[in-house]
GROMACS .gro file of C-alpha atoms in nm:
model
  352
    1UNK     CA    1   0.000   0.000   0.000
    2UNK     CA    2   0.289   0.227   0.097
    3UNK     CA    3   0.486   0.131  -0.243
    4UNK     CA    4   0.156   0.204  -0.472
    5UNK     CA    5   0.125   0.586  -0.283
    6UNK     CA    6   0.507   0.656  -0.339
    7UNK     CA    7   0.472   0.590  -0.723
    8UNK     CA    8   0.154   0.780  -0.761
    9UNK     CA    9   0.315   1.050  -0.542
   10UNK     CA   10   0.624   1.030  -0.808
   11UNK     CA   11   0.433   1.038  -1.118
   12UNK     CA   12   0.191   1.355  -0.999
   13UNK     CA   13   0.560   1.548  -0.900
   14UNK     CA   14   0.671   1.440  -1.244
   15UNK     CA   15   0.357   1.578  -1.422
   16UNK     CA   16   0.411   1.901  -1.244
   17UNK     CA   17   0.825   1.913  -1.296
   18UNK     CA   18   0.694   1.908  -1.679
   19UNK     CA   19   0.403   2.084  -1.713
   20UNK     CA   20   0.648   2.360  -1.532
   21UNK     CA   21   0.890   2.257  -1.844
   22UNK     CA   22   0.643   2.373  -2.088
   23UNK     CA   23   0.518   2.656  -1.946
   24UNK     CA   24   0.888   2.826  -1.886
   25UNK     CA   25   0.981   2.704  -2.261
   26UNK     CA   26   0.646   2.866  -2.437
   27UNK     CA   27   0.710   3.208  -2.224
   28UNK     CA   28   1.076   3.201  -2.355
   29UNK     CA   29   0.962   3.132  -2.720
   30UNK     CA   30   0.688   3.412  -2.698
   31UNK     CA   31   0.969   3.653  -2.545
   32UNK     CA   32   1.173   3.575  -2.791
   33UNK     CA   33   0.907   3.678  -3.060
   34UNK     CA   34   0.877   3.979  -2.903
   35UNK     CA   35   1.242   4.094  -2.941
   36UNK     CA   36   1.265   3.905  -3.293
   37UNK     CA   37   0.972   4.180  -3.423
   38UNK     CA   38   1.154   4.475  -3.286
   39UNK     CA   39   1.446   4.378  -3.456
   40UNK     CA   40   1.266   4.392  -3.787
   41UNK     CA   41   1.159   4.772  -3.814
   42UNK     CA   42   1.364   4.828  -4.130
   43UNK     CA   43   1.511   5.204  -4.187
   44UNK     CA   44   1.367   5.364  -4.482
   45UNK     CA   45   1.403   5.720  -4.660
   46UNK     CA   46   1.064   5.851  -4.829
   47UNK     CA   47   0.968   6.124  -4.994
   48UNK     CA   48   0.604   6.312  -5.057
   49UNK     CA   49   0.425   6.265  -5.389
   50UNK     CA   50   0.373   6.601  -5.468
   51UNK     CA   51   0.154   6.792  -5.776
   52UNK     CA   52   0.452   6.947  -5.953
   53UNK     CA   53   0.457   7.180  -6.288
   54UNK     CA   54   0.525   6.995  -6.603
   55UNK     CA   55   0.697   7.116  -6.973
   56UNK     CA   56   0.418   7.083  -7.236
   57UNK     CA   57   0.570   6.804  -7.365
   58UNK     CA   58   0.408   6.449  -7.287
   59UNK     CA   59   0.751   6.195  -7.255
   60UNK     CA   60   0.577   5.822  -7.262
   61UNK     CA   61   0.785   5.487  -7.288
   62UNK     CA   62   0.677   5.239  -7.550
   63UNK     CA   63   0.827   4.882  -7.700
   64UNK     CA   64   0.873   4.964  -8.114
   65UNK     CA   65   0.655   4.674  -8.279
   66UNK     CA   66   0.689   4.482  -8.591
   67UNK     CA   67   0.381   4.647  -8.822
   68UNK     CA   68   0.290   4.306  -8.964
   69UNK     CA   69   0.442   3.988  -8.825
   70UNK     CA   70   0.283   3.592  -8.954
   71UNK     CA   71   0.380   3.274  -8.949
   72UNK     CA   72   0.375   3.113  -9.311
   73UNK     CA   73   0.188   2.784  -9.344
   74UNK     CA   74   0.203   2.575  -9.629
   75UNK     CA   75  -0.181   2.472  -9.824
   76UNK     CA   76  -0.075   2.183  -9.943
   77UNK     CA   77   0.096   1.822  -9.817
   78UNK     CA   78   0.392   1.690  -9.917
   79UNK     CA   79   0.757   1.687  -9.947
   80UNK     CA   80   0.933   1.993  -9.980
   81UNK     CA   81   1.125   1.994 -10.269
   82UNK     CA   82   1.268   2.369 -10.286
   83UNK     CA   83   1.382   2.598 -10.038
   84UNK     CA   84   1.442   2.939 -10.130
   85UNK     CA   85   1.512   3.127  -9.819
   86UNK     CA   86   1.723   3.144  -9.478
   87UNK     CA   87   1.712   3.309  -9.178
   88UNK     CA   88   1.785   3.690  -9.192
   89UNK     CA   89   1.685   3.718  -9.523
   90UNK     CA   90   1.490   3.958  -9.687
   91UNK     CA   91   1.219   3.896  -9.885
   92UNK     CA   92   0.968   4.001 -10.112
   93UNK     CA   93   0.612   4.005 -10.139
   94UNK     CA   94   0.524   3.736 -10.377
   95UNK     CA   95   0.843   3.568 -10.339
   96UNK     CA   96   0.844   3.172 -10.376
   97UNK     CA   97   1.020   3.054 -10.052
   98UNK     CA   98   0.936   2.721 -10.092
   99UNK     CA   99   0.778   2.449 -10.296
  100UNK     CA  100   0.582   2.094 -10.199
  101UNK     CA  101   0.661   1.809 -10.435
  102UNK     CA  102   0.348   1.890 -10.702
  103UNK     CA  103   0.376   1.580 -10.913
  104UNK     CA  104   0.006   1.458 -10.873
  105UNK     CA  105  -0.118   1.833 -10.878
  106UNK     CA  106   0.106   1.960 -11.217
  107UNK     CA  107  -0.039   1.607 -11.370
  108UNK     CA  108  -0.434   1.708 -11.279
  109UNK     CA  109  -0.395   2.080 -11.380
  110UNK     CA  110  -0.279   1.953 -11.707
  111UNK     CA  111  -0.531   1.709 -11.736
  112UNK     CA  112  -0.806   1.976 -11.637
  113UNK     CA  113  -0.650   2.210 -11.941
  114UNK     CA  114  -0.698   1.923 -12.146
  115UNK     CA  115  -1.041   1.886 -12.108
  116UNK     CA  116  -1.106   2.242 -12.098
  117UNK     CA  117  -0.962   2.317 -12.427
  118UNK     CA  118  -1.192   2.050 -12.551
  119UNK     CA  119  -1.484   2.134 -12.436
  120UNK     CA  120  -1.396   2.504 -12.538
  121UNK     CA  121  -1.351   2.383 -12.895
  122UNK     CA  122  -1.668   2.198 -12.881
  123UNK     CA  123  -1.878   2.504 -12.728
  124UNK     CA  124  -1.777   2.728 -12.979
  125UNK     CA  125  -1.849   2.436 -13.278
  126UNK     CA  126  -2.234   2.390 -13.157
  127UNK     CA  127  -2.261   2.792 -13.156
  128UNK     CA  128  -2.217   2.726 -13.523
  129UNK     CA  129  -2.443   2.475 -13.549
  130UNK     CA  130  -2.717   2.609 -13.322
  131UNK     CA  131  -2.708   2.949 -13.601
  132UNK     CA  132  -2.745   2.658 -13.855
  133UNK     CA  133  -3.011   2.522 -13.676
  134UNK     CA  134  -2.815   2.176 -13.664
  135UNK     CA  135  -2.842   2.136 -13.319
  136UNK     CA  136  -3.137   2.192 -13.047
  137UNK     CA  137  -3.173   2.450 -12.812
  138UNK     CA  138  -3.133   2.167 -12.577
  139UNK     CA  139  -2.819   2.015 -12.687
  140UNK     CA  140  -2.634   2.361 -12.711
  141UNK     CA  141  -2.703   2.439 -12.343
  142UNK     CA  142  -2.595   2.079 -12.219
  143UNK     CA  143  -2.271   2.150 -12.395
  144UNK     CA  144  -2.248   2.475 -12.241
  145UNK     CA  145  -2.269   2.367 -11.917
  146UNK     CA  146  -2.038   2.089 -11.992
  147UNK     CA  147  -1.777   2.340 -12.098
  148UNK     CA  148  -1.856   2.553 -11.794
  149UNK     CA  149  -1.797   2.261 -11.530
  150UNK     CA  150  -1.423   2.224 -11.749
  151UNK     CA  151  -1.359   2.600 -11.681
  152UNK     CA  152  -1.448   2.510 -11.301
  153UNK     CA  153  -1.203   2.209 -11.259
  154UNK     CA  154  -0.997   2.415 -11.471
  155UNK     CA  155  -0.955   2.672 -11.157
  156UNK     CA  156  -1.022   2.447 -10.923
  157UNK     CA  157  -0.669   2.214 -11.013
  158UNK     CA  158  -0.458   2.530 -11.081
  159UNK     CA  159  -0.564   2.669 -10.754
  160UNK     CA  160  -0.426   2.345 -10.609
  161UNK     CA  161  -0.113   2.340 -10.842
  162UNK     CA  162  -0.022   2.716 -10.701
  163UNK     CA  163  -0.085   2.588 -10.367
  164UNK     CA  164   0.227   2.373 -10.375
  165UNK     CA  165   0.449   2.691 -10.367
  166UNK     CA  166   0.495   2.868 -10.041
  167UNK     CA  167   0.473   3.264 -10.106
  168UNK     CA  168   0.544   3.559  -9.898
  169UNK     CA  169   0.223   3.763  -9.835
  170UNK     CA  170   0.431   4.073  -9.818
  171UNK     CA  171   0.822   4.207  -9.804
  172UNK     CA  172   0.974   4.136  -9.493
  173UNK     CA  173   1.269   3.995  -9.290
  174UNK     CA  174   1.288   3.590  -9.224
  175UNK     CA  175   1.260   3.536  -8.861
  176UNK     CA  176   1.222   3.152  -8.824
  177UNK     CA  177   1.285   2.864  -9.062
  178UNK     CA  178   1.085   2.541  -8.945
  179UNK     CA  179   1.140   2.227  -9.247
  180UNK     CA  180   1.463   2.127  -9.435
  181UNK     CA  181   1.433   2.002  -9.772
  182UNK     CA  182   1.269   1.640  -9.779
  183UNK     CA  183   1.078   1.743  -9.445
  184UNK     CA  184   0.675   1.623  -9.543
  185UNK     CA  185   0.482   1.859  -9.458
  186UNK     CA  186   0.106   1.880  -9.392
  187UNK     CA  187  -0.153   2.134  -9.515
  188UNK     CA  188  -0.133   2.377  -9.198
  189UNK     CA  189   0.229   2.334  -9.107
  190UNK     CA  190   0.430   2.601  -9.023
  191UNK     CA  191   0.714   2.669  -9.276
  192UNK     CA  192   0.879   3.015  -9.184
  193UNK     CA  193   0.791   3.365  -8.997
  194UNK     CA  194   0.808   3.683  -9.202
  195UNK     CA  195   0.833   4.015  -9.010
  196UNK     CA  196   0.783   4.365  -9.146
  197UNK     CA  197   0.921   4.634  -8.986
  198UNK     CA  198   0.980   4.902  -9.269
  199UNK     CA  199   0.728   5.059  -9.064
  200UNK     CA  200   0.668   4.993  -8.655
  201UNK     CA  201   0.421   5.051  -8.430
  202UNK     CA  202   0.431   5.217  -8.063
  203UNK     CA  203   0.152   5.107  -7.820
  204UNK     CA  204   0.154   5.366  -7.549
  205UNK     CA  205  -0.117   5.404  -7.230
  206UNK     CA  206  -0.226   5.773  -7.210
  207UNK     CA  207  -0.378   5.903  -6.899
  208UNK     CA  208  -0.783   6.043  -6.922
  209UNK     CA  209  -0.625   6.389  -6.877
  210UNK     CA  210  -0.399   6.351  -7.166
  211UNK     CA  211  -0.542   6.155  -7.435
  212UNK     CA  212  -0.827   6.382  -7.501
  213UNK     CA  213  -0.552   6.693  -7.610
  214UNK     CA  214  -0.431   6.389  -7.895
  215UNK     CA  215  -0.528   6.389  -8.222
  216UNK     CA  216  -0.562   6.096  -8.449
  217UNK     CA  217  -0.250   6.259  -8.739
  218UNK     CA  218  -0.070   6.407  -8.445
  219UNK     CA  219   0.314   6.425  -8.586
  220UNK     CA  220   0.505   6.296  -8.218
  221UNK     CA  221   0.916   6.202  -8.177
  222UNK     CA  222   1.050   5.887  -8.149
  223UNK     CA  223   1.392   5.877  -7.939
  224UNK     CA  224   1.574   5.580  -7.815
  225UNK     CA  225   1.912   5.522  -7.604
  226UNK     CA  226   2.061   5.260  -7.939
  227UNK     CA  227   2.072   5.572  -8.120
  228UNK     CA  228   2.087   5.848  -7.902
  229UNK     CA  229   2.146   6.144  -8.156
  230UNK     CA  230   1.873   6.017  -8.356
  231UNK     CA  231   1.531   6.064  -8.349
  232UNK     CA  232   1.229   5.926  -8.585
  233UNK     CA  233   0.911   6.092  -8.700
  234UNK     CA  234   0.611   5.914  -8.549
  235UNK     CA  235   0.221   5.968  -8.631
  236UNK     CA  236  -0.078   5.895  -8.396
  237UNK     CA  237  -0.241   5.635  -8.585
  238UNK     CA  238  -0.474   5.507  -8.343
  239UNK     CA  239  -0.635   5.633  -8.009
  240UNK     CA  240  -0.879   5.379  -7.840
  241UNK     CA  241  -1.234   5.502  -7.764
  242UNK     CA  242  -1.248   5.286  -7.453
  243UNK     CA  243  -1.006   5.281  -7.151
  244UNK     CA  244  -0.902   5.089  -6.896
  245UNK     CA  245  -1.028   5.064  -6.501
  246UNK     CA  246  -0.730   5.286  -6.430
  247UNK     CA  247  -0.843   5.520  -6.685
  248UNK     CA  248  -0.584   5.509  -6.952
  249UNK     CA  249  -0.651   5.485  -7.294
  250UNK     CA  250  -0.428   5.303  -7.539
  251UNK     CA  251  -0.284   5.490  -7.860
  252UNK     CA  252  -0.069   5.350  -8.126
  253UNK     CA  253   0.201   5.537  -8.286
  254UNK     CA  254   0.352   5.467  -8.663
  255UNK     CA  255   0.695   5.488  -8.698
  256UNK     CA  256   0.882   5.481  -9.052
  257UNK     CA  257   1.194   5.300  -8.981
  258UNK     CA  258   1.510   5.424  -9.062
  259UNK     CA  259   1.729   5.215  -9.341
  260UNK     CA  260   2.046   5.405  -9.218
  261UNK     CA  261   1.968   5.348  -8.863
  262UNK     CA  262   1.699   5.094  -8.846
  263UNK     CA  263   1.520   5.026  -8.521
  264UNK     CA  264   1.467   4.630  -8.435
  265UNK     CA  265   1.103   4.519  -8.318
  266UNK     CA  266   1.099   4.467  -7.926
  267UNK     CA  267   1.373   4.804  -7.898
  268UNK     CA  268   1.184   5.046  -7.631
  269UNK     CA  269   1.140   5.385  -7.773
  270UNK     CA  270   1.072   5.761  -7.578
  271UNK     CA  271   0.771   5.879  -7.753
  272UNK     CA  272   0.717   6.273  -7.744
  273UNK     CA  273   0.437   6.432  -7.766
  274UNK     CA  274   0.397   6.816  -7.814
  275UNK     CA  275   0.131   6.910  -7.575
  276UNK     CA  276   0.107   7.249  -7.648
  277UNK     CA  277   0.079   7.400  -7.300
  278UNK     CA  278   0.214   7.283  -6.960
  279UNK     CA  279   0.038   7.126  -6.630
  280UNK     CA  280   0.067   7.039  -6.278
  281UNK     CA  281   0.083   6.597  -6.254
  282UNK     CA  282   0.159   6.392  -5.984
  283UNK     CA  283   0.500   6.357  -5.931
  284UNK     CA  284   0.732   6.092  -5.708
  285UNK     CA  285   1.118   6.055  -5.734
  286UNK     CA  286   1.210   5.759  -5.957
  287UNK     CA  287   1.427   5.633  -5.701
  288UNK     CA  288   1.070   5.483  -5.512
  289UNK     CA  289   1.016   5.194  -5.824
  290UNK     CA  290   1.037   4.928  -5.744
  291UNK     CA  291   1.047   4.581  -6.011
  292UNK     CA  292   1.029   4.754  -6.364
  293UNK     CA  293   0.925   5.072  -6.508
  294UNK     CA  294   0.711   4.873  -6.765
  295UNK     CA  295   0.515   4.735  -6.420
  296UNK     CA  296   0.580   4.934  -6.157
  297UNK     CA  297   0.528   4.961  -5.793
  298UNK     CA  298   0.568   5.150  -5.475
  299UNK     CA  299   0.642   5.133  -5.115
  300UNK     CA  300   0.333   5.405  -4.926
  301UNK     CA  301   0.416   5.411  -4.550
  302UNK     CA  302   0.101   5.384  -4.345
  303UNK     CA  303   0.213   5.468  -3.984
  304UNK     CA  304   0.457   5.247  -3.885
  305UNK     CA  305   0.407   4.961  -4.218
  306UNK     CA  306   0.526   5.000  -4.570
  307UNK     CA  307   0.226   4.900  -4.811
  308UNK     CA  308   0.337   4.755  -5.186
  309UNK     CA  309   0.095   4.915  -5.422
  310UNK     CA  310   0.105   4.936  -5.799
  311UNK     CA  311   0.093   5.249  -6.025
  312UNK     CA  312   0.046   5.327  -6.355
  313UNK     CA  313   0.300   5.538  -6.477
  314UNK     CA  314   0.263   5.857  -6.684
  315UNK     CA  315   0.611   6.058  -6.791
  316UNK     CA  316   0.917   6.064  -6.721
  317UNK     CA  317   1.115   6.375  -6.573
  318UNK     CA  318   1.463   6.248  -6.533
  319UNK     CA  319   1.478   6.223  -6.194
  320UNK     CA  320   1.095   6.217  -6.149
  321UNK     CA  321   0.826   6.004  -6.287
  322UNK     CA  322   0.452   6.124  -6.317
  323UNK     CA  323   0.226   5.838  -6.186
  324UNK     CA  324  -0.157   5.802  -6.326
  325UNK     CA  325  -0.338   5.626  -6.076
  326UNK     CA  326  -0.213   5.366  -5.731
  327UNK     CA  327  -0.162   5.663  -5.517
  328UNK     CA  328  -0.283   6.031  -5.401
  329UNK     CA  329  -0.035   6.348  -5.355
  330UNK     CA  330   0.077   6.375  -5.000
  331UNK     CA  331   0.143   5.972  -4.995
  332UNK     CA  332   0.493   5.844  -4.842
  333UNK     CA  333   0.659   5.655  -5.053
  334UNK     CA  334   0.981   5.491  -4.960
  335UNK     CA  335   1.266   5.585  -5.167
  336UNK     CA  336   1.547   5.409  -5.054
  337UNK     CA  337   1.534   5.065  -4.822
  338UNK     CA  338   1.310   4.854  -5.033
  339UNK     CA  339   1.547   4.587  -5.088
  340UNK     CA  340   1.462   4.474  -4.717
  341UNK     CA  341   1.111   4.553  -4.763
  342UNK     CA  342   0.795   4.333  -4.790
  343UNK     CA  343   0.431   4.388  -4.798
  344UNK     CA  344   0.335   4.462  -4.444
  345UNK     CA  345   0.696   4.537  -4.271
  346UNK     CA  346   0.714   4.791  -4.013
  347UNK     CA  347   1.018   5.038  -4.077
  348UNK     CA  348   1.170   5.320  -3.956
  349UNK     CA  349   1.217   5.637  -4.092
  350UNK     CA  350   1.530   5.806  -4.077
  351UNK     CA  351   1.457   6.183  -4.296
  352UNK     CA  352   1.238   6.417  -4.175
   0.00000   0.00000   0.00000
């Protein structure tokens, strides 16, 4: 009896040493928490977005794109027996690039001509004969018909004979070469990519308060760093009746490239627009992006927390960019520190 009340007496002291255990552990974990968020606060620099006077020029970046870019497909199936092209080469509209083994095709056109010829010679013969009344009414307009359904197969196998050579739709630059001769190809398959860039297009996003002072003719400037003492003469050739839930708009700008200094599709481009007068935009140093220019974002501090919110950015100022929408003047943003920063972080700011 004594033995049974010294274990149960052992195992209740036991229970207590760890439940103790646990308890001093879990208030050492949460006090270490406590000092593990304090020594988080980051140190940040920000700055105000401010409404700032602008020049009356409108500066927007832009990607220069191809005017007309396809992938050629052949219409026919086969073995391709001719290949008249490689990459980088230019090309012109009409051009054979390649041709599909037309055997069967070149036999059935002439076949077709055949018959048509025939039937031609026999049309024209019961004409005669009809004004000689030789021949019924009847019998001349079953051979007309005959010689009409020639003149249909007629098309209808040179259509299929042309089909066998591959043809550039318009002049351009190779980009891609898919088959080698022998390859078999089916009707649908890819054969090459023809670009055209002897003139390229701009697609820019123009704030509401802007795009209503363009004009669809507008002459702009096209600038970019590749060539920086050259600039291109741009037109407005497109300005989008709807816009966007940030309210831009999007406008496309035509470009006539250069054969001394010719712009590649994909180069970015400064687009500028004459404006005509200046006004006050939203301004924040461009030091505050953060990921691209193309898709930017910013750091707002709220109290004691950095927020990551995207903008949509308007022009840029050198130093300063002019954002369209994601924030209001008199917003923090951070400007330097963001490399430490997440959504949510607390931070501590160091400039007055």
């Amino acid at each position: 009896m004594k033995k049974t009340i010294i274990i149960v007496a052992t195992i209740v002291v036991a229970i207590g040493a760890m439940g103790w255990t646990l308890a001093s552990n879990k208030n050492e974990i949460e006090s270490r928490k406590e000092v593990k968020t304090t020594s988080q606060d980051i140190t940040v620099t920000i700055a105000k977005a401010e409404m700032k006077e602008t020049a009356g020029e409108l500066q927007l970046v832009g990607t220069a794109e191809a005017n007309r870019e396809v992938m050629i497909a052949s219409e026919s199936s086969g073995k391709i027996t001719q290949i008249n092209f490689k990459l980088g080469d230019h090309v012109s509209k009409g051009a054979i690039l390649a041709s599909v083994d037309n055997t069967y095709k070149r036999l059935a056109y002439e076949n077709a001509l055949l018959s048509y010829n025939k039937y031609k010679d026999d049309y024209e013969r019961y004409l005669v004969l009809r004004k000689g009344d030789a021949i019924s009414e009847t019998q001349l307009r079953d051979m007309k018909l005959a010689y009409e359904n020639a003149d249909i197969q007629l098309q209808n196998a040179k259509k299929q004979l042309d089909d066998t050579h591959i043809i550039a739709p318009f002049s351009g630059y190779i980009t891609s070469k898919n088959v080698e001769l022998g390859t078999y190809v089916n009707a649908g398959t890819s054969i090459a990519g023809v670009v055209d860039i002897e003139q390229l297009k701009v697609s820019l996003n123009v704030s509401e308060s802007n795009v209503y002072e363009m004009k669809k003719g507008q002459e702009v400037v096209v600038c970019t760093s590749i060539y920086p003492d050259i600039c291109y003469k741009g037109v407005i050739s497109n300005i989008s009746p709807k816009g966007n839930s940030a309210h831009t708009y999007p406008v496309e700008v035509m470009i006539a490239n250069n054969s001394k200094n010719p712009l590649k599709a994909g180069t970015y481009v400064n687009v500028h627009v004459d404006m005509g007068k200046a006004k006050p935009a939203l301004m924040i140093p461009r030091d505050a992006i953060v990921s691209s220019v193309k898709d930017p974002s910013v750091y707002v501090v709220k109290g004691e927390t950095a927020q990551l919110v995207k903008i949509s950015k308007g022009r840029d100022y050198k130093s300063d960019l002019e954002v369209l929408s994601g924030i209001s003047e008199g917003d923090m943003v951070v400007t330097n520190g963001q490399i430490n920063l997440m959504d949510g972080a607390k931070v501590q700011v160091v400039n007055n």
